[in-house]
mmCIF file of C-alpha atoms and ligand atoms in Angstrom:
data_model
loop_
_atom_site.group_PDB
_atom_site.id
_atom_site.type_symbol
_atom_site.label_atom_id
_atom_site.label_comp_id
_atom_site.label_asym_id
_atom_site.label_seq_id
_atom_site.Cartn_x
_atom_site.Cartn_y
_atom_site.Cartn_z
ATOM 1 C CA MET A 1 0.057 -0.261 0.119
ATOM 2 C CA LYS A 2 1.367 3.465 -1.110
ATOM 3 C CA THR A 3 0.024 5.869 1.120
ATOM 4 C CA SER A 4 3.305 6.797 2.349
ATOM 5 C CA ASN A 5 6.864 5.950 2.194
ATOM 6 C CA LYS A 6 6.679 3.520 5.125
ATOM 7 C CA LYS A 7 6.461 -0.214 4.767
ATOM 8 C CA THR A 8 3.212 -1.942 5.127
ATOM 9 C CA ILE A 9 2.206 -4.414 8.069
ATOM 10 C CA PHE A 10 -0.558 -6.395 7.916
ATOM 11 C CA SER A 11 -1.751 -8.518 10.884
ATOM 12 C CA GLY A 12 -5.252 -9.437 12.692
ATOM 13 C CA ILE A 13 -6.981 -11.555 15.297
ATOM 14 C CA GLN A 14 -10.272 -13.498 15.143
ATOM 15 C CA PRO A 15 -13.266 -12.619 16.990
ATOM 16 C CA SER A 16 -13.791 -15.934 17.827
ATOM 17 C CA GLY A 17 -13.516 -15.950 21.729
ATOM 18 C CA ASN A 18 -12.387 -13.885 24.735
ATOM 19 C CA LEU A 19 -9.097 -12.168 23.562
ATOM 20 C CA HIS A 20 -6.195 -12.717 26.109
ATOM 21 C CA LEU A 21 -2.992 -11.860 27.787
ATOM 22 C CA GLY A 22 -1.431 -14.100 24.763
ATOM 23 C CA ASN A 23 -2.755 -12.450 22.249
ATOM 24 C CA TYR A 24 -1.768 -9.029 23.884
ATOM 25 C CA LEU A 25 1.645 -9.992 24.274
ATOM 26 C CA GLY A 26 2.425 -11.693 21.644
ATOM 27 C CA ALA A 27 0.523 -9.557 18.875
ATOM 28 C CA ILE A 28 -0.775 -6.136 19.973
ATOM 29 C CA LYS A 29 1.785 -5.149 22.256
ATOM 30 C CA GLN A 30 4.148 -5.194 19.353
ATOM 31 C CA TRP A 31 1.721 -3.501 17.100
ATOM 32 C CA VAL A 32 1.637 -0.575 19.213
ATOM 33 C CA GLU A 33 5.068 -0.210 19.218
ATOM 34 C CA MET A 34 5.200 -0.621 15.581
ATOM 35 C CA GLN A 35 2.748 2.151 14.406
ATOM 36 C CA ASN A 36 4.965 5.007 14.348
ATOM 37 C CA ASP A 37 7.487 3.468 11.480
ATOM 38 C CA TYR A 38 5.046 1.447 9.511
ATOM 39 C CA GLN A 39 2.020 1.792 7.744
ATOM 40 C CA CYS A 40 0.195 -0.607 9.965
ATOM 41 C CA ILE A 41 -3.087 -2.310 8.816
ATOM 42 C CA PHE A 42 -5.188 -3.976 12.046
ATOM 43 C CA CYS A 43 -7.968 -6.115 10.478
ATOM 44 C CA VAL A 44 -10.473 -8.001 12.844
ATOM 45 C CA VAL A 45 -10.788 -11.288 10.845
ATOM 46 C CA ASP A 46 -14.231 -12.168 10.916
ATOM 47 C CA TYR A 47 -14.335 -14.876 8.181
ATOM 48 C CA HIS A 48 -11.430 -16.686 9.974
ATOM 49 C CA ALA A 49 -13.472 -17.177 13.057
ATOM 50 C CA ILE A 50 -16.423 -18.940 11.070
ATOM 51 C CA THR A 51 -13.954 -21.608 10.306
ATOM 52 C CA VAL A 52 -15.389 -23.097 13.460
ATOM 53 C CA PRO A 53 -18.713 -22.958 14.899
ATOM 54 C CA GLN A 54 -19.974 -19.135 15.681
ATOM 55 C CA ASP A 55 -23.126 -18.094 17.511
ATOM 56 C CA PRO A 56 -23.620 -15.253 15.095
ATOM 57 C CA LYS A 57 -25.248 -12.949 17.786
ATOM 58 C CA ILE A 58 -22.099 -13.460 20.158
ATOM 59 C CA LEU A 59 -20.089 -12.907 16.568
ATOM 60 C CA GLN A 60 -21.592 -9.591 16.064
ATOM 61 C CA GLU A 61 -20.433 -8.566 19.502
ATOM 62 C CA LYS A 62 -17.397 -10.015 19.609
ATOM 63 C CA ILE A 63 -16.464 -8.328 16.267
ATOM 64 C CA ILE A 64 -16.922 -4.862 18.047
ATOM 65 C CA GLU A 65 -14.975 -5.919 21.333
ATOM 66 C CA VAL A 66 -12.080 -7.129 19.325
ATOM 67 C CA ALA A 67 -11.731 -3.763 17.535
ATOM 68 C CA LYS A 68 -12.266 -2.047 21.214
ATOM 69 C CA ILE A 69 -9.249 -4.115 22.388
ATOM 70 C CA TYR A 70 -7.044 -2.587 19.760
ATOM 71 C CA LEU A 71 -8.341 0.821 20.676
ATOM 72 C CA ALA A 72 -7.562 0.347 24.243
ATOM 73 C CA SER A 73 -4.361 -1.402 23.688
ATOM 74 C CA GLY A 74 -3.129 2.015 22.039
ATOM 75 C CA ILE A 75 -3.636 1.248 18.344
ATOM 76 C CA ASP A 76 -4.456 4.690 17.342
ATOM 77 C CA PRO A 77 -6.546 4.911 14.307
ATOM 78 C CA LYS A 78 -4.992 8.379 13.311
ATOM 79 C CA LYS A 79 -2.104 6.231 12.707
ATOM 80 C CA SER A 80 -2.924 2.604 11.757
ATOM 81 C CA ILE A 81 -5.763 1.626 9.637
ATOM 82 C CA ILE A 82 -8.292 -0.908 11.479
ATOM 83 C CA PHE A 83 -10.967 -2.573 9.491
ATOM 84 C CA GLN A 84 -13.568 -5.699 9.486
ATOM 85 C CA GLN A 85 -12.437 -8.251 7.152
ATOM 86 C CA SER A 86 -15.545 -9.071 5.806
ATOM 87 C CA ASP A 87 -16.023 -5.209 4.626
ATOM 88 C CA ILE A 88 -13.833 -6.046 2.154
ATOM 89 C CA LYS A 89 -15.315 -8.670 -0.525
ATOM 90 C CA GLU A 90 -11.880 -8.885 -2.271
ATOM 91 C CA HIS A 91 -10.040 -10.809 0.617
ATOM 92 C CA THR A 92 -12.574 -14.020 -0.047
ATOM 93 C CA GLU A 93 -12.386 -13.501 -3.910
ATOM 94 C CA LEU A 94 -8.750 -13.415 -3.829
ATOM 95 C CA ALA A 95 -8.675 -16.833 -1.552
ATOM 96 C CA TRP A 96 -10.669 -18.374 -3.961
ATOM 97 C CA ILE A 97 -8.433 -17.658 -6.709
ATOM 98 C CA LEU A 98 -5.347 -18.793 -4.936
ATOM 99 C CA ASN A 99 -7.257 -22.147 -4.203
ATOM 100 C CA CYS A 100 -7.392 -22.833 -7.685
ATOM 101 C CA THR A 101 -4.130 -21.367 -9.108
ATOM 102 C CA SER A 102 -1.780 -21.775 -6.653
ATOM 103 C CA ALA A 103 -2.877 -23.977 -3.000
ATOM 104 C CA ARG A 104 -2.549 -27.667 -2.846
ATOM 105 C CA MET A 105 -4.319 -29.986 -0.687
ATOM 106 C CA SER A 106 -1.062 -31.559 0.493
ATOM 107 C CA ASP A 107 0.166 -27.718 1.508
ATOM 108 C CA LEU A 108 -3.153 -27.310 3.552
ATOM 109 C CA GLY A 109 -3.214 -30.528 4.997
ATOM 110 C CA ASN A 110 0.269 -30.484 6.580
ATOM 111 C CA MET A 111 -0.732 -27.002 8.741
ATOM 112 C CA THR A 112 -0.371 -27.928 12.225
ATOM 113 C CA GLN A 113 -3.287 -25.536 13.551
ATOM 114 C CA TYR A 114 -5.682 -27.390 10.959
ATOM 115 C CA LYS A 115 -4.686 -30.574 12.847
ATOM 116 C CA ASP A 116 -5.062 -29.062 16.293
ATOM 117 C CA LYS A 117 -8.441 -27.722 15.707
ATOM 118 C CA ALA A 118 -10.100 -30.367 13.169
ATOM 119 C CA ALA A 119 -9.214 -32.871 16.064
ATOM 120 C CA LYS A 120 -11.806 -31.098 18.279
ATOM 121 C CA GLN A 121 -14.422 -31.565 15.582
ATOM 122 C CA GLU A 122 -16.094 -34.572 14.455
ATOM 123 C CA ASN A 123 -16.315 -33.639 10.810
ATOM 124 C CA PRO A 124 -14.647 -30.606 10.221
ATOM 125 C CA GLY A 125 -15.724 -27.477 7.696
ATOM 126 C CA VAL A 126 -13.816 -27.209 4.340
ATOM 127 C CA GLY A 127 -12.992 -23.676 5.598
ATOM 128 C CA LEU A 128 -10.847 -24.720 8.407
ATOM 129 C CA PHE A 129 -8.899 -26.871 5.796
ATOM 130 C CA ASP A 130 -8.707 -23.804 3.617
ATOM 131 C CA TYR A 131 -8.509 -21.033 6.529
ATOM 132 C CA PRO A 132 -4.487 -20.519 5.386
ATOM 133 C CA VAL A 133 -5.488 -19.264 2.017
ATOM 134 C CA LEU A 134 -7.645 -16.631 3.256
ATOM 135 C CA MET A 135 -4.923 -15.565 5.365
ATOM 136 C CA ALA A 136 -2.802 -15.451 2.640
ATOM 137 C CA ALA A 137 -5.152 -13.634 0.650
ATOM 138 C CA ASP A 138 -5.848 -10.987 3.640
ATOM 139 C CA ILE A 139 -1.920 -10.108 3.705
ATOM 140 C CA LEU A 140 -1.241 -10.175 -0.193
ATOM 141 C CA LEU A 141 -4.063 -7.577 -1.351
ATOM 142 C CA TYR A 142 -2.254 -4.945 0.423
ATOM 143 C CA ASP A 143 1.274 -5.445 -0.908
ATOM 144 C CA THR A 144 2.334 -6.441 2.973
ATOM 145 C CA ASP A 145 6.106 -6.139 3.663
ATOM 146 C CA LEU A 146 5.842 -7.874 7.117
ATOM 147 C CA VAL A 147 3.547 -9.429 8.842
ATOM 148 C CA PRO A 148 3.902 -9.392 12.759
ATOM 149 C CA ILE A 149 3.027 -12.768 14.593
ATOM 150 C CA GLY A 150 3.064 -15.158 17.470
ATOM 151 C CA GLU A 151 4.942 -18.530 16.581
ATOM 152 C CA ASP A 152 2.082 -20.408 15.987
ATOM 153 C CA GLN A 153 1.385 -18.595 12.655
ATOM 154 C CA ILE A 154 4.934 -19.010 11.098
ATOM 155 C CA GLN A 155 3.710 -22.298 9.147
ATOM 156 C CA HIS A 156 1.066 -20.220 7.551
ATOM 157 C CA VAL A 157 3.214 -17.031 6.493
ATOM 158 C CA GLU A 158 5.463 -19.582 5.186
ATOM 159 C CA LEU A 159 2.536 -20.622 2.997
ATOM 160 C CA THR A 160 1.702 -16.957 2.089
ATOM 161 C CA ARG A 161 5.094 -16.797 0.975
ATOM 162 C CA ASP A 162 5.022 -19.727 -1.252
ATOM 163 C CA LEU A 163 1.393 -19.174 -2.975
ATOM 164 C CA ALA A 164 2.758 -15.722 -3.690
ATOM 165 C CA LYS A 165 5.568 -17.513 -5.088
ATOM 166 C CA ARG A 166 3.816 -19.838 -6.860
ATOM 167 C CA PHE A 167 1.196 -17.117 -8.502
ATOM 168 C CA ASN A 168 4.084 -15.073 -9.648
ATOM 169 C CA ASN A 169 5.871 -18.003 -11.435
ATOM 170 C CA ALA A 170 3.135 -18.861 -13.332
ATOM 171 C CA TYR A 171 1.029 -15.647 -14.277
ATOM 172 C CA GLY A 172 4.043 -13.067 -13.917
ATOM 173 C CA GLU A 173 5.020 -10.266 -10.756
ATOM 174 C CA THR A 174 1.905 -9.793 -8.886
ATOM 175 C CA PHE A 175 2.173 -10.207 -5.449
ATOM 176 C CA LYS A 176 5.063 -8.704 -2.906
ATOM 177 C CA ILE A 177 6.423 -11.583 -1.006
ATOM 178 C CA PRO A 178 6.158 -10.603 2.798
ATOM 179 C CA GLU A 179 8.412 -11.444 5.270
ATOM 180 C CA TYR A 180 7.331 -12.004 8.952
ATOM 181 C CA LYS A 181 8.596 -11.189 12.431
ATOM 182 C CA VAL A 182 8.411 -13.169 15.722
ATOM 183 C CA ARG A 183 8.556 -11.500 18.968
ATOM 184 C CA ARG A 184 11.106 -13.558 20.948
ATOM 185 C CA GLU A 185 9.968 -13.333 24.220
ATOM 186 C CA GLY A 186 6.013 -13.899 24.317
ATOM 187 C CA ALA A 187 5.895 -15.379 20.994
ATOM 188 C CA ARG A 188 4.298 -18.203 22.632
ATOM 189 C CA ILE A 189 2.408 -17.708 25.936
ATOM 190 C CA MET A 190 1.126 -21.125 27.222
ATOM 191 C CA GLY A 191 -2.180 -22.316 28.760
ATOM 192 C CA LEU A 192 -2.087 -21.785 32.786
ATOM 193 C CA ASP A 193 -4.596 -25.155 33.178
ATOM 194 C CA ASP A 194 -1.566 -26.917 30.934
ATOM 195 C CA PRO A 195 1.897 -25.037 29.969
ATOM 196 C CA THR A 196 2.748 -27.632 27.580
ATOM 197 C CA LYS A 197 -0.198 -26.254 25.036
ATOM 198 C CA LYS A 198 -0.433 -22.567 23.783
ATOM 199 C CA MET A 199 -2.793 -20.328 25.511
ATOM 200 C CA SER A 200 -5.683 -19.903 23.269
ATOM 201 C CA LYS A 201 -9.386 -18.884 23.144
ATOM 202 C CA SER A 202 -11.031 -21.554 21.654
ATOM 203 C CA ALA A 203 -9.595 -23.685 24.835
ATOM 204 C CA SER A 204 -12.191 -25.254 26.130
ATOM 205 C CA SER A 205 -11.675 -24.459 29.817
ATOM 206 C CA GLU A 206 -11.593 -20.676 30.656
ATOM 207 C CA ASN A 207 -8.885 -21.592 33.183
ATOM 208 C CA ASN A 208 -6.592 -21.634 30.107
ATOM 209 C CA TYR A 209 -6.495 -18.121 29.758
ATOM 210 C CA ILE A 210 -6.678 -14.662 31.366
ATOM 211 C CA ALA A 211 -8.780 -12.625 29.090
ATOM 212 C CA LEU A 212 -8.457 -8.987 28.633
ATOM 213 C CA THR A 213 -12.045 -8.487 29.735
ATOM 214 C CA ASP A 214 -12.095 -11.013 33.015
ATOM 215 C CA ASP A 215 -12.994 -9.473 36.050
ATOM 216 C CA PRO A 216 -9.670 -8.570 37.574
ATOM 217 C CA ASP A 217 -9.875 -10.215 40.916
ATOM 218 C CA LYS A 218 -10.856 -13.478 38.746
ATOM 219 C CA ALA A 219 -7.903 -13.217 36.663
ATOM 220 C CA ALA A 220 -5.721 -13.188 39.972
ATOM 221 C CA LYS A 221 -7.295 -16.070 41.051
ATOM 222 C CA LYS A 222 -6.655 -17.913 37.897
ATOM 223 C CA ILE A 223 -2.899 -16.834 38.481
ATOM 224 C CA MET A 224 -2.897 -18.580 41.772
ATOM 225 C CA ARG A 225 -4.648 -21.773 40.411
ATOM 226 C CA ALA A 226 -2.032 -21.893 37.490
ATOM 227 C CA ALA A 227 -0.507 -25.275 37.092
ATOM 228 C CA THR A 228 3.095 -25.189 38.393
ATOM 229 C CA ASP A 229 6.037 -27.872 38.566
ATOM 230 C CA SER A 230 7.600 -29.885 40.544
ATOM 231 C CA GLY A 231 10.527 -28.585 42.969
ATOM 232 C CA SER A 232 10.459 -24.976 44.218
ATOM 233 C CA GLU A 233 12.784 -22.936 42.886
ATOM 234 C CA ILE A 234 11.595 -19.963 40.547
ATOM 235 C CA LYS A 235 13.968 -20.695 37.359
ATOM 236 C CA LEU A 236 13.401 -20.382 33.393
ATOM 237 C CA ASP A 237 13.635 -23.966 32.162
ATOM 238 C CA TRP A 238 11.053 -24.274 29.810
ATOM 239 C CA GLU A 239 11.668 -28.101 29.468
ATOM 240 C CA ASN A 240 11.718 -29.239 33.219
ATOM 241 C CA LYS A 241 9.322 -26.200 34.577
ATOM 242 C CA PRO A 242 6.814 -25.077 31.607
ATOM 243 C CA GLY A 243 4.606 -23.752 34.411
ATOM 244 C CA ILE A 244 6.931 -21.241 36.021
ATOM 245 C CA SER A 245 8.675 -20.629 33.032
ATOM 246 C CA ASN A 246 5.563 -19.460 31.800
ATOM 247 C CA LEU A 247 4.719 -17.197 34.595
ATOM 248 C CA LEU A 248 8.050 -15.867 34.574
ATOM 249 C CA THR A 249 7.694 -15.028 30.874
ATOM 250 C CA ILE A 250 4.070 -13.255 31.975
ATOM 251 C CA TYR A 251 5.729 -11.842 34.815
ATOM 252 C CA SER A 252 8.632 -10.139 32.586
ATOM 253 C CA LEU A 253 6.414 -9.008 29.702
ATOM 254 C CA LEU A 254 4.124 -6.702 31.984
ATOM 255 C CA THR A 255 6.771 -5.198 33.786
ATOM 256 C CA ASP A 256 9.044 -4.771 31.058
ATOM 257 C CA ARG A 257 12.022 -6.220 33.392
ATOM 258 C CA LYS A 258 14.322 -9.123 32.790
ATOM 259 C CA ILE A 259 13.602 -12.531 33.653
ATOM 260 C CA SER A 260 16.966 -12.745 35.288
ATOM 261 C CA GLU A 261 16.094 -10.002 37.218
ATOM 262 C CA ILE A 262 12.935 -11.489 38.639
ATOM 263 C CA GLU A 263 14.400 -14.909 38.820
ATOM 264 C CA ALA A 264 17.272 -12.832 41.173
ATOM 265 C CA GLU A 265 14.374 -11.411 43.439
ATOM 266 C CA PHE A 266 12.648 -14.478 43.870
ATOM 267 C CA ALA A 267 15.798 -16.370 44.780
ATOM 268 C CA ASN A 268 15.159 -18.461 48.270
ATOM 269 C CA LYS A 269 11.532 -17.627 48.020
ATOM 270 C CA GLY A 270 8.669 -20.552 47.015
ATOM 271 C CA TYR A 271 5.990 -20.548 44.213
ATOM 272 C CA GLY A 272 2.910 -19.240 46.643
ATOM 273 C CA GLU A 273 4.982 -15.642 46.936
ATOM 274 C CA PHE A 274 5.834 -15.347 43.273
ATOM 275 C CA LYS A 275 2.558 -16.224 41.738
ATOM 276 C CA GLY A 276 1.044 -14.030 44.485
ATOM 277 C CA LYS A 277 3.222 -10.787 43.147
ATOM 278 C CA LEU A 278 2.350 -11.920 39.652
ATOM 279 C CA ALA A 279 -1.204 -12.297 40.467
ATOM 280 C CA GLU A 280 -1.081 -8.300 41.629
ATOM 281 C CA ILE A 281 0.712 -7.484 38.689
ATOM 282 C CA VAL A 282 -1.942 -8.864 36.459
ATOM 283 C CA LYS A 283 -4.786 -7.429 37.991
ATOM 284 C CA ASN A 284 -3.385 -4.171 38.094
ATOM 285 C CA PHE A 285 -2.896 -4.773 34.272
ATOM 286 C CA LEU A 286 -6.055 -5.356 33.964
ATOM 287 C CA LEU A 287 -7.824 -2.889 36.018
ATOM 288 C CA ASN A 288 -5.775 -0.153 34.219
ATOM 289 C CA PHE A 289 -6.495 -1.978 30.496
ATOM 290 C CA GLN A 290 -9.967 -2.107 31.292
ATOM 291 C CA LYS A 291 -10.673 1.458 32.565
ATOM 292 C CA LYS A 292 -9.916 2.562 28.817
ATOM 293 C CA TYR A 293 -11.966 -0.235 27.184
ATOM 294 C CA TYR A 294 -14.901 0.447 29.417
ATOM 295 C CA ASN A 295 -14.780 3.867 28.478
ATOM 296 C CA ILE A 296 -15.038 3.030 24.644
ATOM 297 C CA ASP A 297 -18.156 3.782 22.693
ATOM 298 C CA ASN A 298 -19.678 1.373 20.493
ATOM 299 C CA LYS A 299 -21.193 3.489 18.197
ATOM 300 C CA LYS A 300 -17.722 4.849 17.213
ATOM 301 C CA VAL A 301 -15.807 1.896 17.006
ATOM 302 C CA CYS A 302 -18.318 1.062 13.954
ATOM 303 C CA LYS A 303 -17.305 4.050 12.344
ATOM 304 C CA ILE A 304 -13.794 3.608 12.718
ATOM 305 C CA LEU A 305 -14.057 0.181 11.455
ATOM 306 C CA GLU A 306 -16.254 1.662 8.151
ATOM 307 C CA LYS A 307 -13.510 4.397 7.861
ATOM 308 C CA GLY A 308 -10.609 1.607 7.813
ATOM 309 C CA ALA A 309 -12.753 0.024 5.299
ATOM 310 C CA GLY A 310 -13.024 2.894 3.022
ATOM 311 C CA LYS A 311 -9.546 3.629 3.209
ATOM 312 C CA LEU A 312 -8.431 -0.098 1.731
ATOM 313 C CA GLN A 313 -11.298 -0.755 -0.659
ATOM 314 C CA LYS A 314 -9.379 1.307 -3.396
ATOM 315 C CA ILE A 315 -6.173 -0.656 -2.949
ATOM 316 C CA ALA A 316 -8.065 -3.964 -3.200
ATOM 317 C CA LEU A 317 -10.130 -3.451 -5.808
ATOM 318 C CA ASN A 318 -6.774 -2.817 -8.201
ATOM 319 C CA LYS A 319 -5.149 -5.371 -6.565
ATOM 320 C CA ILE A 320 -7.988 -8.111 -7.656
ATOM 321 C CA GLU A 321 -8.576 -6.211 -10.916
ATOM 322 C CA SER A 322 -4.787 -6.805 -11.921
ATOM 323 C CA VAL A 323 -5.021 -10.487 -10.598
ATOM 324 C CA ARG A 324 -8.318 -11.481 -12.778
ATOM 325 C CA LYS A 325 -6.476 -9.625 -15.757
ATOM 326 C CA LYS A 326 -3.740 -12.373 -15.286
ATOM 327 C CA ILE A 327 -5.653 -15.467 -14.713
ATOM 328 C CA GLY A 328 -7.806 -13.787 -17.768
ATOM 329 C CA VAL A 329 -11.552 -13.326 -16.130
ATOM 330 C CA LEU A 330 -11.497 -9.723 -16.390
HETATM 331 P P1 LIG B 401 -7.760 -19.477 17.935
HETATM 332 O O1 LIG B 401 -7.647 -20.345 19.413
HETATM 333 O O2 LIG B 401 -9.394 -18.853 17.777
HETATM 334 O O3 LIG B 401 -7.039 -19.785 17.055
HETATM 335 P P2 LIG B 401 -5.529 -17.580 18.955
HETATM 336 O O4 LIG B 401 -6.089 -17.487 20.678
HETATM 337 O O5 LIG B 401 -4.912 -18.720 18.619
HETATM 338 O O6 LIG B 401 -7.311 -17.953 18.686
HETATM 339 P P3 LIG B 401 -5.706 -15.944 16.784
HETATM 340 O O7 LIG B 401 -6.494 -15.157 16.419
HETATM 341 O O8 LIG B 401 -5.799 -17.119 15.760
HETATM 342 O O9 LIG B 401 -5.828 -16.540 18.370
HETATM 343 O O10 LIG B 401 -4.179 -14.678 16.694
HETATM 344 C C1 LIG B 401 -4.222 -14.017 16.980
HETATM 345 C C2 LIG B 401 -2.621 -13.446 16.843
HETATM 346 O O11 LIG B 401 -2.377 -13.903 18.595
HETATM 347 C C3 LIG B 401 -1.570 -14.023 16.481
HETATM 348 O O12 LIG B 401 -0.665 -13.238 15.902
HETATM 349 C C4 LIG B 401 -1.060 -15.232 17.175
HETATM 350 O O13 LIG B 401 0.240 -15.623 16.637
HETATM 351 C C5 LIG B 401 -1.403 -14.717 18.363
HETATM 352 N N1 LIG B 401 -0.980 -15.482 19.811
HETATM 353 C C6 LIG B 401 -2.560 -15.970 19.482
HETATM 354 N N2 LIG B 401 -1.884 -17.164 20.884
HETATM 355 C C7 LIG B 401 -0.768 -16.831 21.346
HETATM 356 C C8 LIG B 401 -0.081 -17.347 22.501
HETATM 357 N N3 LIG B 401 -0.545 -18.042 23.396
HETATM 358 N N4 LIG B 401 1.033 -16.795 22.793
HETATM 359 C C9 LIG B 401 1.175 -15.855 22.063
HETATM 360 N N5 LIG B 401 0.775 -15.084 20.800
HETATM 361 C C10 LIG B 401 -0.350 -15.881 20.677
HETATM 362 MG MG1 LIG B 402 -5.040 -19.201 16.611
#
C-alpha cells in the first residue's frame, strides 16, 4: 500500500472468543510499538472466526470487542488502519483464486493448526482446512512487507510466501513476498491449566487463559491456581519447568523487566509468594486496561471500522483487478 514511504504491516485477530494475555503480549503489544515506523493495517478477521462454529449474536458482539481491544491497547486510528475483514469482499475473492491457481491439498493438510482444531470436531468444515489461503489473501491484497505474529502463525506466513511465489511464477510479477516478525519473548504464552499447550481463546476451559475482559480479581485467582511444576525454584527452564517459565515470561513482559532480574528477586522464595506478586501485577494491568476499554463507545468503534474499510477498498480493488486480468477473467 503506498499512501506513504513507510513499509506496510498487516496483522489480525479472530473474533472467535475472549482475547487473552497471549494475544496481547504476543501480538497487540508489538503492533502498538510499530505504529510510528510502519503503515499498519490491523484487521478483525471475522471470516476466519467462522471456520469453527460461532453463535451469530455473540460473533457480532465479538467483532466490536476485538476492535475495542485494539483501541484500548493503544492502536491509534489516526496512525493505523483498523477494519473488519468481511467489509472488503476482495479478501474472499482472492482466496478463491489462490485456491484454484496456487494452493495444493498437500500444503494445507500439513498445517498443524488445522490438525489441532480439526481434532476437536467430528467432521470439520472445509473452511477450517482452507483458512490459511484466506489468510494469505489478507496479506497479499495490500502488498504487505511485514507480518508481526506469534510462533503459531509462522507456518501460515511461510505458506503465504509460497503461494505468492507460485502465482508470480505462473502469471508474472503480481504479489509482494511478505516477511514475518516473531517477537522473541512472548511469542508463545502457554495455557495456565496446561503449560505444554499454547494459551488459546478457543480452549475448552476458561482456566486456560486470562481474558483481557476478565474480572481482575477472578484473573488474580486464575494465576494463583495456575499449574506449576515440581520443585520450588523460580527459574526459567522450559523443559523441566514449563509452568513457572510461562509465569516468569508473563511477569517479565507485563513489567518490562528482565527474567534474570525477577529470578534474582525470588531466589529462595516459594511459588506462593511469586504467584501472589504476579497475581497483583496481572490484576493492576487489567484494571488499567479495562478503565480505557469500558470508556470506548461502540458507535465510535463502528465508525472507525467503516472508515478503515473505506481507506482500503480502492487498494483491494486495484489488486484484484490486476489478478483477474492475469488469470483471464476480467
Ligand atoms: P483461536 O484459538 O481462535 O485460533 P488464538 O488465541 O490462537 O485464537 P488468533 O486470533 O488465532 O488467536 O491469533 C491472533 C494473534 O495472536 C496471532 O498473531 C497469534 O500469533 C497470536 N497468539 C495467539 N495465541 C498466542 C499465544 N498463546 N502466545 C502468543 N501469541 C499468541
Ligand atoms: Mg489461532
